[in-house]
Coordinates of C-alpha atoms and ligand atoms in Angstrom, one line a residue:
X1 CA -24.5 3.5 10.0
X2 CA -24.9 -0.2 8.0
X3 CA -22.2 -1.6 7.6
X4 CA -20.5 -1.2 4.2
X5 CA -18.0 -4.0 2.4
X6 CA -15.1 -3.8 0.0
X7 CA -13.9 -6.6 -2.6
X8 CA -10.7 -7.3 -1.3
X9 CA -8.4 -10.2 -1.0
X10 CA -8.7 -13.1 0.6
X11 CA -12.2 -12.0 0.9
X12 CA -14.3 -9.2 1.5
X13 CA -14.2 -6.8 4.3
X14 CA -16.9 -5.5 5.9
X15 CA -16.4 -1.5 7.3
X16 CA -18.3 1.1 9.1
X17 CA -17.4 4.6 7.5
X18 CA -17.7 6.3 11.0
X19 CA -15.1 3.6 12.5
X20 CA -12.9 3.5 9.7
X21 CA -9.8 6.0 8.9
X22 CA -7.8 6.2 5.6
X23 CA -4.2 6.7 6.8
X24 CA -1.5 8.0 4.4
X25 CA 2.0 7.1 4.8
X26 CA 4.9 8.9 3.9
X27 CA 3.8 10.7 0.8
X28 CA 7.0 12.9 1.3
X29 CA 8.8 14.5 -1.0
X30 CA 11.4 12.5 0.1
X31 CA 10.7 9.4 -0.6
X32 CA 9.0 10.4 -4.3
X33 CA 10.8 13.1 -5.5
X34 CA 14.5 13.1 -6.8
X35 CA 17.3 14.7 -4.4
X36 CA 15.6 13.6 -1.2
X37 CA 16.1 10.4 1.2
X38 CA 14.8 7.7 -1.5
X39 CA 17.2 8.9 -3.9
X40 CA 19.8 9.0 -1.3
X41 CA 19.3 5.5 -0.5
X42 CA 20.4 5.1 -4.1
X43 CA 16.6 4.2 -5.4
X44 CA 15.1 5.7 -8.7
X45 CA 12.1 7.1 -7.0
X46 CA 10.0 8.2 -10.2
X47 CA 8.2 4.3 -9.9
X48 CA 6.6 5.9 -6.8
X49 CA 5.1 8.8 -8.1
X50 CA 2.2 6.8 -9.9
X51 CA 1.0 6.0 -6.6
X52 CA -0.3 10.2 -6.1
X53 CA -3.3 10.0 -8.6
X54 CA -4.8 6.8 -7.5
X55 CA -4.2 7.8 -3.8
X56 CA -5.4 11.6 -4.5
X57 CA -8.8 10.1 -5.8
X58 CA -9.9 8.0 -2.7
X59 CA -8.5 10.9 -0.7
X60 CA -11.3 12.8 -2.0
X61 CA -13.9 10.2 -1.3
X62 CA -12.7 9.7 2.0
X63 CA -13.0 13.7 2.8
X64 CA -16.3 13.5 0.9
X65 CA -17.5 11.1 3.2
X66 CA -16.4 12.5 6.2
X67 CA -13.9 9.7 7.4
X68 CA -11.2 10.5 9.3
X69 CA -7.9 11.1 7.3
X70 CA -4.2 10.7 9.0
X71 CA -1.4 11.4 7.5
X72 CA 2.1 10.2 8.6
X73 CA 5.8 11.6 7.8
X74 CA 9.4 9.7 8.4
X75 CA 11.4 12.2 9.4
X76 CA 14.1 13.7 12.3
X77 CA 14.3 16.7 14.7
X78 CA 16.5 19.1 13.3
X79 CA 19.0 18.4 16.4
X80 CA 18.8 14.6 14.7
X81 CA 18.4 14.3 18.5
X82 CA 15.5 11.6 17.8
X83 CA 17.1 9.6 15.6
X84 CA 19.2 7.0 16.1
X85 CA 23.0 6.5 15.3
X86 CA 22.6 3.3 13.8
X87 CA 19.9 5.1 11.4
X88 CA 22.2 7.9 10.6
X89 CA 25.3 5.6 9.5
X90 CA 23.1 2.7 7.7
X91 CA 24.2 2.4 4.4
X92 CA 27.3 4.4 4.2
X93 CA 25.4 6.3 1.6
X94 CA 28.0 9.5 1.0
X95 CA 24.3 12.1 1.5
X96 CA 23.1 11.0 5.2
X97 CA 19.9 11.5 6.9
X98 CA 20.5 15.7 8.1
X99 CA 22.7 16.5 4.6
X100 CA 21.7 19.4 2.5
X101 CA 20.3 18.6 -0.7
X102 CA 17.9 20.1 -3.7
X103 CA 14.8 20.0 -1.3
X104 CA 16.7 21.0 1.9
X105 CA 18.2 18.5 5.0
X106 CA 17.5 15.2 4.2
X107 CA 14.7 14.4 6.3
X108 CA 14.4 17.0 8.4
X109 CA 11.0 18.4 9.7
X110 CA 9.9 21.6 8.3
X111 CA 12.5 21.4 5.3
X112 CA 10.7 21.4 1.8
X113 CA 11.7 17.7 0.9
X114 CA 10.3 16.1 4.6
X115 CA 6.9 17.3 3.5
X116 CA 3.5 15.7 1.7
X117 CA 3.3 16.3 -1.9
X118 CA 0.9 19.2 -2.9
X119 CA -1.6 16.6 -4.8
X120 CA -1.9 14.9 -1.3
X121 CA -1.4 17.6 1.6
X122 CA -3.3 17.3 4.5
X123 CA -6.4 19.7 5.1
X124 CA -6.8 21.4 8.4
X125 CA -8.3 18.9 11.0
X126 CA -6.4 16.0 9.4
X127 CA -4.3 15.0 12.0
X128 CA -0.7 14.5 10.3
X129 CA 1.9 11.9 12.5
X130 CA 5.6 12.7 12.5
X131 CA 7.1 9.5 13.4
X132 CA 11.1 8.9 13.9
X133 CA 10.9 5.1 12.5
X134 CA 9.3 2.9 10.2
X135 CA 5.8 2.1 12.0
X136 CA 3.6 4.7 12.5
X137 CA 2.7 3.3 15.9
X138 CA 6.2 3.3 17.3
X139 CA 7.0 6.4 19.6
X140 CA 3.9 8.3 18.0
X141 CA 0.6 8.9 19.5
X142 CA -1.7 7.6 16.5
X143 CA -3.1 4.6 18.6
X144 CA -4.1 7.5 21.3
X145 CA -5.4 9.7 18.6
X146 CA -7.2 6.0 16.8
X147 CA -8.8 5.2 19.9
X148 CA -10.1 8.7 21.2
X149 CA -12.4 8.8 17.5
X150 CA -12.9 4.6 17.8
X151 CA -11.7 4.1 14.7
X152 CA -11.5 0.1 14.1
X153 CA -10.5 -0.1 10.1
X154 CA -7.5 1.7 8.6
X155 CA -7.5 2.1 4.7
X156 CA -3.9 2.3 3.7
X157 CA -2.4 3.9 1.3
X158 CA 1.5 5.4 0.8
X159 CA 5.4 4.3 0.4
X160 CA 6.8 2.2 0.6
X161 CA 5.0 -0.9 0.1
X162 CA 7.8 -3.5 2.1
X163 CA 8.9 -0.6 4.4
X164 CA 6.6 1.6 6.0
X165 CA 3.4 0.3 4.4
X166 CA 4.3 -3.4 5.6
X167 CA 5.6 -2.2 9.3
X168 CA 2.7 -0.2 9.7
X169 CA -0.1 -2.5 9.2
X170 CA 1.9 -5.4 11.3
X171 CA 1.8 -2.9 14.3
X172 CA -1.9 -1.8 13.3
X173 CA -3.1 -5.5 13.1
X174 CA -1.4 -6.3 16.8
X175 CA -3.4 -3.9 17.9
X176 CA -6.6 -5.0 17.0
X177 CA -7.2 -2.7 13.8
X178 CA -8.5 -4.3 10.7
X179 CA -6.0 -2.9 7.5
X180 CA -6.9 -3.0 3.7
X181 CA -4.1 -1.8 2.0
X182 CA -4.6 -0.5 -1.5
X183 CA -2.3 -2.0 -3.9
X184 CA -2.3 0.8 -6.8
X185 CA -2.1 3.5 -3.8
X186 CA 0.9 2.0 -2.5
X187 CA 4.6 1.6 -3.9
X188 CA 7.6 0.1 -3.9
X189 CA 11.4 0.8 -5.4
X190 CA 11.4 -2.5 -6.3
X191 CA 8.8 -4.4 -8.7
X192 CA 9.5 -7.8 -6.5
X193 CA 8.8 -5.7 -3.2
X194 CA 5.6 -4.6 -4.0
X195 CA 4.3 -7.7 -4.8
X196 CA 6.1 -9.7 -1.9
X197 CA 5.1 -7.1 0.3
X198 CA 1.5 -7.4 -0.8
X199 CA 1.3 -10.8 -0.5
X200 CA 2.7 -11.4 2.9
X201 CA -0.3 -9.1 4.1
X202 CA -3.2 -11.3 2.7
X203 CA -1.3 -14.7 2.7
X204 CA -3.4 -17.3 5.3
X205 CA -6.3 -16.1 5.3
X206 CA -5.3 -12.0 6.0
X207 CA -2.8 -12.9 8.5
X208 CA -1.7 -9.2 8.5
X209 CA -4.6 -7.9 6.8
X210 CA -6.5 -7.1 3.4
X211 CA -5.4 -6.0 -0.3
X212 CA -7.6 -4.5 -2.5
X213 CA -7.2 -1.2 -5.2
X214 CA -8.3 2.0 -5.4
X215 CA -11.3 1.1 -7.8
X216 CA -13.1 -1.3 -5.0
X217 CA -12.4 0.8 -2.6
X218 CA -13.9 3.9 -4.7
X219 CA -16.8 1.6 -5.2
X220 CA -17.2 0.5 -1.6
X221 CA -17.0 4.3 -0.3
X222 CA -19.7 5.3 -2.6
X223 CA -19.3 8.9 -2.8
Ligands
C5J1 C1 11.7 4.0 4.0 C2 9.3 4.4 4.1 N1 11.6 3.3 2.8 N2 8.5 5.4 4.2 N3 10.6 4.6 4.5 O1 12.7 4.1 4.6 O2 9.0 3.3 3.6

């Protein structure tokens, strides 16, 4: 297929829908719900949840193209045997990572409050990364998963922005991937975060990667 190009910053990018993925991060409950992990981490997480209708729409352009869609989740065993101690103390928050709360153990896999919100849950075939850490590279098999369908671009979307987002895309861009991370599709708990964290990716020249928004990138998928 021709190549096709979204406006971006610092300059356009230029993407093959058949080598490009949209990848999803962390669209938990968790992180953009109250009573889970964000809210734990003493954030007001309600900031995030403006990030689901912008994200939901070039989900469904993505499907509608037939790109590939991943999905990633922080979260633990429930054994917390995968996570490490310095994780579990960091903070000295009084609700820790394994705590009951309103949505079940704070981030725990299979508990109500580790998974994807309904406006964004992953369709049958998507393949959906449960990752221990920050990056979704690190002790996950996304590269293998990346590689098998030659996926080259990674449209990213998810929370939050200076966290997960930011590690992400450094680990995607080491490896070779090209990242355009949509600004209105991701989010921060802090207003100086998001646009820090933005402009550390397109700084000199895309030194990590691009930034656009969900309206190029709606334009530029074309569905
Ligand atoms: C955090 C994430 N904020 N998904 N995780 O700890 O950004």
């Amino acid at each position: 297929m021709a190549n096709m190009a979204i406006e971006a910053e610092p300059y356009e990018l230029e993407f093959d829908p058949t080598t490009t993925a949209l990848l999803i991060i962390d669209m938990q409950r968790d992180f953009v719900m109250p009573g889970g992990f964000g809210e734990a981490l003493g954030n007001d997480v309600t900031p995030l949840q403006a990030t689901i209708a912008p994200t939901a729409r070039v989900l469904a352009a993505a499907r509608k193209r037939g790109m590939l869609v991943v999905h990633t989740r922080e979260g633990h065993r429930p054994d917390l045997t995968d996570c490490p101690p310095s994780k579990l103390v960091r903070g000295r928050g009084k609700t820790r990572i394994g705590d009951p709360g309103p949505m079940g153990r704070i981030l725990v896999r299979g508990e109500v409050g580790h998974d994807i919100v309904p406006e964004l849950y992953p369709r049958a075939g998507e393949p959906v990364i449960d990752k221990p850490g920050k990056g979704a590279f690190y002790a996950t098999d996304l590269e293998l998963i990346l590689r098998d369908r030659n996926i080259r671009t990674l449209i990213v979307c998810g929370v939050t922005t200076e966290v997960c987002v930011n590690t992400s895309v450094r680990e995607a861009n080491d490896r070779g991937y090209e990242c355009v991370v949509l600004s209105d599709c991701v989010g921060s708990y802090f207003p100086e975060f998001q646009k820090s964290g933005l402009a550390m990716i397109k700084a000199q020249g895309g030194i990590f990667g691009w930034v656009s928004d969900s309206r190029r990138a709606l334009a530029a998928i074309g569905v």
